[in-house]
Short mmCIF file of N, CA and C and ligand atoms in Angstrom, two decimals:
data_model
loop_
_atom_site.label_atom_id
_atom_site.label_comp_id
_atom_site.label_asym_id
_atom_site.label_seq_id
_atom_site.Cartn_x
_atom_site.Cartn_y
_atom_site.Cartn_z
N MET A 1 208.96 122.64 158.60
CA MET A 1 208.39 122.29 157.30
C MET A 1 207.10 121.47 157.51
N ILE A 2 206.20 121.71 156.61
CA ILE A 2 204.93 120.99 156.73
C ILE A 2 204.53 120.54 155.33
N ARG A 3 204.04 119.34 155.26
CA ARG A 3 203.69 118.80 153.95
C ARG A 3 202.17 118.73 153.80
N TYR A 4 201.69 119.22 152.70
CA TYR A 4 200.25 119.16 152.45
C TYR A 4 199.96 118.34 151.19
N ALA A 5 198.91 117.61 151.26
CA ALA A 5 198.39 116.97 150.05
C ALA A 5 197.49 118.00 149.38
N LEU A 6 197.76 118.27 148.13
CA LEU A 6 197.02 119.30 147.42
C LEU A 6 196.36 118.69 146.18
N HIS A 7 195.38 119.37 145.69
CA HIS A 7 194.85 118.97 144.38
C HIS A 7 194.40 120.21 143.63
N CYS A 8 194.47 120.12 142.33
CA CYS A 8 194.07 121.26 141.52
C CYS A 8 192.63 121.09 141.08
N ASP A 9 192.11 122.08 140.38
CA ASP A 9 190.71 122.03 139.97
C ASP A 9 190.45 120.98 138.90
N ARG A 10 191.51 120.37 138.36
CA ARG A 10 191.30 119.29 137.39
C ARG A 10 191.50 117.93 138.02
N GLY A 11 191.65 117.92 139.32
CA GLY A 11 191.70 116.65 140.04
C GLY A 11 193.08 116.04 140.17
N HIS A 12 194.13 116.78 139.75
CA HIS A 12 195.48 116.24 139.95
C HIS A 12 195.83 116.33 141.42
N GLU A 13 196.41 115.26 141.92
CA GLU A 13 196.81 115.28 143.33
C GLU A 13 198.32 115.28 143.44
N PHE A 14 198.81 116.07 144.32
CA PHE A 14 200.26 116.13 144.53
C PHE A 14 200.52 116.65 145.93
N GLU A 15 201.78 116.58 146.32
CA GLU A 15 202.14 117.06 147.65
C GLU A 15 203.14 118.19 147.54
N ALA A 16 203.08 119.07 148.50
CA ALA A 16 204.04 120.17 148.49
C ALA A 16 204.42 120.52 149.92
N TRP A 17 205.64 120.99 150.03
CA TRP A 17 206.16 121.36 151.35
C TRP A 17 206.03 122.87 151.55
N PHE A 18 205.70 123.24 152.76
CA PHE A 18 205.60 124.66 153.10
C PHE A 18 206.35 124.89 154.41
N GLY A 19 206.78 126.12 154.59
CA GLY A 19 207.51 126.45 155.81
C GLY A 19 206.62 126.32 157.03
N SER A 20 205.34 126.64 156.83
CA SER A 20 204.38 126.57 157.93
C SER A 20 202.99 126.61 157.32
N SER A 21 201.99 126.41 158.13
CA SER A 21 200.64 126.48 157.59
C SER A 21 200.33 127.91 157.15
N ALA A 22 200.92 128.89 157.83
CA ALA A 22 200.72 130.29 157.44
C ALA A 22 201.37 130.53 156.08
N ASP A 23 202.48 129.88 155.87
CA ASP A 23 203.18 129.98 154.60
C ASP A 23 202.30 129.43 153.48
N TYR A 24 201.65 128.29 153.79
CA TYR A 24 200.72 127.74 152.80
C TYR A 24 199.59 128.73 152.52
N ASP A 25 199.02 129.28 153.59
CA ASP A 25 197.91 130.22 153.42
C ASP A 25 198.33 131.42 152.56
N ARG A 26 199.55 131.88 152.80
CA ARG A 26 200.03 133.05 152.07
C ARG A 26 200.19 132.71 150.57
N THR A 27 200.86 131.60 150.31
CA THR A 27 201.09 131.24 148.90
C THR A 27 199.77 130.89 148.21
N ALA A 28 198.85 130.27 148.97
CA ALA A 28 197.55 129.93 148.39
C ALA A 28 196.79 131.20 148.02
N ALA A 29 196.82 132.17 148.93
CA ALA A 29 196.12 133.43 148.68
C ALA A 29 196.73 134.16 147.50
N ALA A 30 198.03 134.02 147.34
CA ALA A 30 198.71 134.72 146.26
C ALA A 30 198.66 133.94 144.95
N GLY A 31 198.07 132.76 144.99
CA GLY A 31 197.99 131.95 143.77
C GLY A 31 199.34 131.43 143.34
N GLU A 32 200.21 131.23 144.30
CA GLU A 32 201.57 130.78 143.97
C GLU A 32 201.70 129.26 143.94
N ASN A 33 200.68 128.59 144.38
CA ASN A 33 200.73 127.13 144.35
C ASN A 33 200.25 126.66 142.99
N VAL A 34 201.14 126.01 142.30
CA VAL A 34 200.86 125.63 140.92
C VAL A 34 200.86 124.11 140.78
N CYS A 35 199.82 123.61 140.09
CA CYS A 35 199.77 122.17 139.85
C CYS A 35 200.92 121.77 138.94
N PRO A 36 201.75 120.83 139.36
CA PRO A 36 202.90 120.41 138.54
C PRO A 36 202.48 119.66 137.28
N PHE A 37 201.24 119.23 137.24
CA PHE A 37 200.78 118.45 136.08
C PHE A 37 200.23 119.34 134.98
N CYS A 38 199.44 120.34 135.37
CA CYS A 38 198.77 121.13 134.35
C CYS A 38 199.00 122.63 134.49
N GLY A 39 199.72 123.03 135.54
CA GLY A 39 200.01 124.45 135.69
C GLY A 39 198.87 125.26 136.26
N SER A 40 197.82 124.61 136.63
CA SER A 40 196.69 125.33 137.21
C SER A 40 197.08 125.94 138.55
N THR A 41 196.59 127.13 138.81
CA THR A 41 196.85 127.74 140.11
C THR A 41 195.63 127.61 141.03
N ALA A 42 194.59 126.95 140.52
CA ALA A 42 193.41 126.71 141.36
C ALA A 42 193.69 125.46 142.19
N VAL A 43 194.53 125.65 143.16
CA VAL A 43 195.01 124.52 143.97
C VAL A 43 194.53 124.68 145.40
N GLU A 44 194.07 123.61 145.94
CA GLU A 44 193.72 123.69 147.35
C GLU A 44 194.09 122.42 148.09
N LYS A 45 194.04 122.50 149.39
CA LYS A 45 194.39 121.35 150.21
C LYS A 45 193.36 120.25 149.99
N ALA A 46 193.87 119.05 149.84
CA ALA A 46 192.95 117.92 149.71
C ALA A 46 192.34 117.63 151.06
N LEU A 47 191.09 117.24 151.03
CA LEU A 47 190.45 116.86 152.28
C LEU A 47 190.98 115.50 152.68
N MET A 48 191.39 115.40 153.90
CA MET A 48 191.90 114.13 154.37
C MET A 48 190.83 113.41 155.17
N ALA A 49 190.58 112.19 154.79
CA ALA A 49 189.62 111.40 155.56
C ALA A 49 190.28 111.02 156.87
N PRO A 50 189.52 111.04 157.94
CA PRO A 50 190.12 110.62 159.21
C PRO A 50 190.55 109.18 159.14
N ALA A 51 191.69 108.93 159.72
CA ALA A 51 192.19 107.56 159.71
C ALA A 51 191.37 106.70 160.66
N VAL A 52 191.02 105.53 160.19
CA VAL A 52 190.26 104.61 161.03
C VAL A 52 191.22 103.60 161.61
N GLY A 53 191.13 103.40 162.89
CA GLY A 53 192.01 102.42 163.54
C GLY A 53 193.46 102.82 163.45
N GLY A 54 193.73 104.11 163.40
CA GLY A 54 195.10 104.58 163.39
C GLY A 54 195.82 104.35 162.09
N ARG A 55 195.09 103.91 161.09
CA ARG A 55 195.75 103.64 159.82
C ARG A 55 194.90 104.20 158.69
N ALA A 56 195.46 105.13 157.96
CA ALA A 56 194.70 105.75 156.87
C ALA A 56 194.54 104.77 155.73
N ARG A 57 193.42 104.81 155.11
CA ARG A 57 193.19 103.96 153.95
C ARG A 57 193.94 104.54 152.76
N ALA A 58 194.65 103.72 152.08
CA ALA A 58 195.34 104.19 150.89
C ALA A 58 194.30 104.60 149.86
N SER A 59 194.63 105.62 149.09
CA SER A 59 193.68 106.07 148.09
C SER A 59 193.95 105.39 146.77
N GLY A 60 194.53 104.23 146.83
CA GLY A 60 194.85 103.50 145.60
C GLY A 60 193.60 102.92 144.97
N PRO A 61 193.80 102.17 143.89
CA PRO A 61 192.64 101.58 143.20
C PRO A 61 191.85 100.70 144.14
N LYS A 62 190.57 100.63 143.90
CA LYS A 62 189.72 99.82 144.75
C LYS A 62 190.14 98.37 144.69
N GLY A 63 190.13 97.74 145.85
CA GLY A 63 190.51 96.33 145.87
C GLY A 63 191.98 96.11 146.11
N GLU A 64 192.73 97.20 146.10
CA GLU A 64 194.16 97.09 146.31
C GLU A 64 194.49 96.43 147.64
N GLY A 65 193.75 96.82 148.65
CA GLY A 65 194.02 96.32 149.99
C GLY A 65 193.44 94.95 150.26
N GLU A 66 192.75 94.41 149.28
CA GLU A 66 192.13 93.12 149.53
C GLU A 66 193.14 92.00 149.43
N SER A 67 193.25 91.27 150.48
CA SER A 67 194.09 90.10 150.42
C SER A 67 193.44 89.05 151.28
N LYS A 68 193.96 87.84 151.18
CA LYS A 68 193.30 86.74 151.85
C LYS A 68 193.80 86.54 153.28
N THR A 69 194.74 87.37 153.70
CA THR A 69 195.29 87.14 155.03
C THR A 69 194.25 87.45 156.10
N GLU A 70 194.43 86.79 157.20
CA GLU A 70 193.51 86.98 158.33
C GLU A 70 193.49 88.44 158.76
N GLU A 71 194.68 89.03 158.75
CA GLU A 71 194.80 90.39 159.27
C GLU A 71 193.94 91.36 158.47
N SER A 72 194.09 91.32 157.17
CA SER A 72 193.35 92.30 156.38
C SER A 72 191.87 91.94 156.32
N LYS A 73 191.59 90.65 156.46
CA LYS A 73 190.21 90.23 156.52
C LYS A 73 189.53 90.88 157.73
N GLY A 74 190.26 90.82 158.87
CA GLY A 74 189.75 91.42 160.09
C GLY A 74 189.52 92.91 159.92
N GLU A 75 190.39 93.53 159.19
CA GLU A 75 190.28 94.97 159.00
C GLU A 75 189.04 95.30 158.17
N THR A 76 188.81 94.53 157.14
CA THR A 76 187.63 94.75 156.32
C THR A 76 186.37 94.54 157.16
N MET A 77 186.43 93.56 158.03
CA MET A 77 185.29 93.27 158.88
C MET A 77 184.95 94.44 159.80
N THR A 78 185.98 95.18 160.17
CA THR A 78 185.73 96.30 161.06
C THR A 78 184.79 97.28 160.42
N LEU A 79 184.97 97.51 159.13
CA LEU A 79 184.13 98.46 158.43
C LEU A 79 182.71 97.91 158.26
N ALA A 80 182.63 96.60 158.00
CA ALA A 80 181.32 96.03 157.71
C ALA A 80 180.72 95.33 158.92
N ALA A 81 181.42 95.40 160.03
CA ALA A 81 180.96 94.66 161.20
C ALA A 81 179.56 95.08 161.60
N PRO A 82 178.70 94.12 161.83
CA PRO A 82 177.36 94.49 162.27
C PRO A 82 177.41 95.07 163.67
N ASP A 83 176.61 96.03 163.86
CA ASP A 83 176.45 96.61 165.18
C ASP A 83 175.97 95.52 166.12
N PRO A 84 176.64 95.32 167.25
CA PRO A 84 176.17 94.25 168.17
C PRO A 84 174.71 94.44 168.56
N ARG A 85 174.28 95.69 168.61
CA ARG A 85 172.87 95.94 168.96
C ARG A 85 171.96 95.38 167.88
N GLN A 86 172.49 95.33 166.64
CA GLN A 86 171.68 94.82 165.55
C GLN A 86 171.42 93.32 165.73
N ALA A 87 172.44 92.63 166.24
CA ALA A 87 172.27 91.20 166.49
C ALA A 87 171.20 90.98 167.55
N VAL A 88 171.23 91.80 168.58
CA VAL A 88 170.23 91.72 169.64
C VAL A 88 168.86 92.01 169.04
N PHE A 89 168.81 93.01 168.22
CA PHE A 89 167.57 93.41 167.57
C PHE A 89 167.04 92.27 166.71
N ARG A 90 167.96 91.63 166.00
CA ARG A 90 167.54 90.52 165.13
C ARG A 90 166.98 89.37 165.95
N GLU A 91 167.64 89.09 167.07
CA GLU A 91 167.15 88.03 167.95
C GLU A 91 165.76 88.38 168.48
N ALA A 92 165.59 89.65 168.85
CA ALA A 92 164.30 90.08 169.37
C ALA A 92 163.24 89.95 168.29
N LEU A 93 163.63 90.29 167.07
CA LEU A 93 162.69 90.16 165.95
C LEU A 93 162.30 88.71 165.72
N LYS A 94 163.31 87.85 165.78
CA LYS A 94 163.05 86.42 165.58
C LYS A 94 162.08 85.91 166.62
N GLU A 95 162.34 86.33 167.87
CA GLU A 95 161.51 85.92 168.98
C GLU A 95 160.09 86.45 168.79
N PHE A 96 160.01 87.68 168.37
CA PHE A 96 158.72 88.32 168.14
C PHE A 96 157.94 87.58 167.04
N ARG A 97 158.66 87.26 165.98
CA ARG A 97 158.03 86.52 164.89
C ARG A 97 157.58 85.13 165.34
N ARG A 98 158.45 84.52 166.15
CA ARG A 98 158.12 83.17 166.61
C ARG A 98 156.85 83.21 167.44
N LYS A 99 156.78 84.18 168.34
CA LYS A 99 155.60 84.30 169.19
C LYS A 99 154.35 84.58 168.36
N LEU A 100 154.53 85.42 167.36
CA LEU A 100 153.38 85.77 166.53
C LEU A 100 152.90 84.59 165.71
N THR A 101 153.86 83.76 165.32
CA THR A 101 153.50 82.71 164.37
C THR A 101 153.25 81.34 165.02
N GLU A 102 153.71 81.15 166.26
CA GLU A 102 153.62 79.80 166.82
C GLU A 102 152.18 79.36 167.08
N ASN A 103 151.33 80.33 167.38
CA ASN A 103 149.92 79.97 167.62
C ASN A 103 149.03 80.40 166.47
N ALA A 104 149.63 80.59 165.35
CA ALA A 104 148.86 81.07 164.21
C ALA A 104 148.99 80.12 163.04
N ASP A 105 147.96 80.11 162.22
CA ASP A 105 147.99 79.28 161.02
C ASP A 105 148.55 80.09 159.86
N TYR A 106 149.39 79.46 159.11
CA TYR A 106 149.90 80.13 157.91
C TYR A 106 148.87 79.97 156.80
N VAL A 107 148.41 81.09 156.27
CA VAL A 107 147.37 81.03 155.25
C VAL A 107 147.84 81.53 153.90
N GLY A 108 149.16 81.79 153.81
CA GLY A 108 149.70 82.20 152.52
C GLY A 108 149.08 83.48 152.00
N ASP A 109 148.79 83.48 150.70
CA ASP A 109 148.27 84.72 150.12
C ASP A 109 146.75 84.86 150.32
N ARG A 110 146.18 83.96 151.10
CA ARG A 110 144.75 84.11 151.43
C ARG A 110 144.57 84.90 152.72
N PHE A 111 145.62 85.59 153.13
CA PHE A 111 145.57 86.30 154.41
C PHE A 111 144.38 87.26 154.51
N ALA A 112 144.21 88.08 153.49
CA ALA A 112 143.14 89.10 153.53
C ALA A 112 141.79 88.42 153.64
N GLU A 113 141.61 87.39 152.84
CA GLU A 113 140.35 86.63 152.83
C GLU A 113 140.06 86.01 154.20
N GLU A 114 141.08 85.35 154.75
CA GLU A 114 140.91 84.69 156.05
C GLU A 114 140.70 85.72 157.17
N ALA A 115 141.46 86.82 157.09
CA ALA A 115 141.34 87.85 158.13
C ALA A 115 139.92 88.42 158.14
N ARG A 116 139.35 88.59 156.95
CA ARG A 116 137.97 89.11 156.85
C ARG A 116 136.98 88.13 157.48
N LYS A 117 137.15 86.85 157.16
CA LYS A 117 136.25 85.82 157.69
C LYS A 117 136.27 85.87 159.21
N ILE A 118 137.48 85.99 159.76
CA ILE A 118 137.60 86.03 161.22
C ILE A 118 136.96 87.31 161.75
N HIS A 119 137.25 88.40 161.08
CA HIS A 119 136.73 89.69 161.51
C HIS A 119 135.21 89.70 161.51
N TYR A 120 134.60 89.09 160.52
CA TYR A 120 133.14 89.07 160.43
C TYR A 120 132.53 87.82 161.07
N ASN A 121 133.35 87.15 161.89
CA ASN A 121 132.89 85.98 162.64
C ASN A 121 132.31 84.89 161.75
N GLU A 122 132.84 84.77 160.59
CA GLU A 122 132.38 83.70 159.70
C GLU A 122 133.05 82.38 160.05
N VAL A 123 134.16 82.48 160.73
CA VAL A 123 134.89 81.28 161.17
C VAL A 123 135.32 81.48 162.61
N GLU A 124 135.77 80.39 163.21
CA GLU A 124 136.30 80.46 164.57
C GLU A 124 137.48 81.44 164.60
N PRO A 125 137.48 82.31 165.59
CA PRO A 125 138.65 83.21 165.67
C PRO A 125 139.93 82.43 165.91
N ARG A 126 140.91 82.76 165.22
CA ARG A 126 142.22 82.13 165.40
C ARG A 126 143.29 83.06 164.87
N GLY A 127 144.48 82.81 165.30
CA GLY A 127 145.58 83.61 164.78
C GLY A 127 146.00 83.10 163.42
N ILE A 128 146.23 84.01 162.54
CA ILE A 128 146.72 83.61 161.22
C ILE A 128 147.86 84.53 160.82
N TYR A 129 148.64 84.04 159.92
CA TYR A 129 149.61 84.93 159.29
C TYR A 129 149.81 84.49 157.86
N GLY A 130 150.16 85.43 157.05
CA GLY A 130 150.33 85.12 155.63
C GLY A 130 150.68 86.39 154.89
N GLU A 131 150.53 86.34 153.60
CA GLU A 131 150.90 87.50 152.81
C GLU A 131 149.66 88.24 152.32
N ALA A 132 149.82 89.54 152.27
CA ALA A 132 148.77 90.38 151.70
C ALA A 132 149.43 91.43 150.84
N THR A 133 148.75 91.81 149.79
CA THR A 133 149.30 92.89 148.97
C THR A 133 149.04 94.20 149.69
N ALA A 134 149.70 95.24 149.23
CA ALA A 134 149.51 96.56 149.85
C ALA A 134 148.05 96.97 149.74
N ASP A 135 147.43 96.69 148.61
CA ASP A 135 146.02 97.03 148.42
C ASP A 135 145.12 96.27 149.38
N GLU A 136 145.43 94.99 149.54
CA GLU A 136 144.64 94.17 150.46
C GLU A 136 144.78 94.67 151.89
N ALA A 137 146.02 95.01 152.25
CA ALA A 137 146.25 95.49 153.61
C ALA A 137 145.49 96.79 153.84
N LYS A 138 145.49 97.64 152.83
CA LYS A 138 144.79 98.92 152.93
C LYS A 138 143.29 98.66 153.10
N GLY A 139 142.77 97.74 152.30
CA GLY A 139 141.35 97.42 152.38
C GLY A 139 140.98 96.88 153.76
N LEU A 140 141.83 96.01 154.29
CA LEU A 140 141.57 95.44 155.61
C LEU A 140 141.56 96.55 156.67
N ALA A 141 142.53 97.41 156.58
CA ALA A 141 142.63 98.50 157.56
C ALA A 141 141.38 99.37 157.50
N GLU A 142 140.92 99.62 156.28
CA GLU A 142 139.73 100.46 156.11
C GLU A 142 138.49 99.79 156.68
N GLU A 143 138.47 98.47 156.64
CA GLU A 143 137.33 97.75 157.20
C GLU A 143 137.44 97.56 158.70
N GLY A 144 138.55 98.00 159.26
CA GLY A 144 138.72 97.88 160.70
C GLY A 144 139.22 96.52 161.14
N VAL A 145 139.73 95.75 160.20
CA VAL A 145 140.29 94.46 160.57
C VAL A 145 141.65 94.69 161.22
N GLU A 146 141.81 94.09 162.39
CA GLU A 146 143.08 94.31 163.08
C GLU A 146 144.12 93.31 162.61
N PHE A 147 145.22 93.83 162.19
CA PHE A 147 146.34 92.97 161.79
C PHE A 147 147.60 93.79 161.90
N GLN A 148 148.69 93.08 161.89
CA GLN A 148 149.99 93.75 161.98
C GLN A 148 150.90 93.22 160.90
N PRO A 149 151.69 94.11 160.34
CA PRO A 149 152.71 93.57 159.44
C PRO A 149 153.73 92.79 160.24
N LEU A 150 154.07 91.63 159.74
CA LEU A 150 155.08 90.82 160.40
C LEU A 150 156.44 91.41 160.01
N PRO A 151 157.23 91.80 161.01
CA PRO A 151 158.50 92.42 160.64
C PRO A 151 159.39 91.44 159.90
N PRO A 152 159.92 91.83 158.78
CA PRO A 152 160.84 90.92 158.09
C PRO A 152 162.16 90.86 158.82
N LEU A 153 162.79 89.71 158.78
CA LEU A 153 164.12 89.59 159.36
C LEU A 153 165.09 90.29 158.42
N PRO A 154 166.10 90.91 158.98
CA PRO A 154 167.06 91.62 158.11
C PRO A 154 167.60 90.75 156.98
N GLU A 155 167.87 89.48 157.26
CA GLU A 155 168.46 88.64 156.20
C GLU A 155 167.46 88.28 155.13
N ASP A 156 166.15 88.48 155.43
CA ASP A 156 165.15 88.18 154.43
C ASP A 156 165.13 89.21 153.31
N ARG A 157 165.74 90.34 153.58
CA ARG A 157 165.66 91.42 152.59
C ARG A 157 166.65 91.27 151.47
N ASN A 158 167.49 90.28 151.55
CA ASN A 158 168.50 90.16 150.50
C ASN A 158 167.92 89.59 149.21
ZN1 ZN B 1 196.37 119.94 137.61
#
């Protein structure tokens, strides 16, 4: 005997026993599988999500599995756990930003203005960083001013 999770074309889910998978195929082809809720014969096997960590997620209402215990907390973390490579990446980004900014003056939203002054040798060359609008950045690029977007840290995007 083999048990299948089935659903009909109206979304009713139910289970049914078959002698074998071939038996299921035969009855399915013959339209003999009937939804017990609505009588529909448009019934097919439900797609089963692969079980993660050897334990299938219940298809119950959302939040059902949420509890304050350490165990289930750990389980939730598994799904949302940051990729360890991401942490390395974030550290590298931080380091990159630090290097870029440690010898540079923060000029805020006057970045485009200051960058131009430096580019046209109106002031002593120095490293600066600050904010520029997309239009300003485009204008600077068109004028051949060299600058780089400072990569945002992942947590800054929240
Ligand atoms: Zn149904």
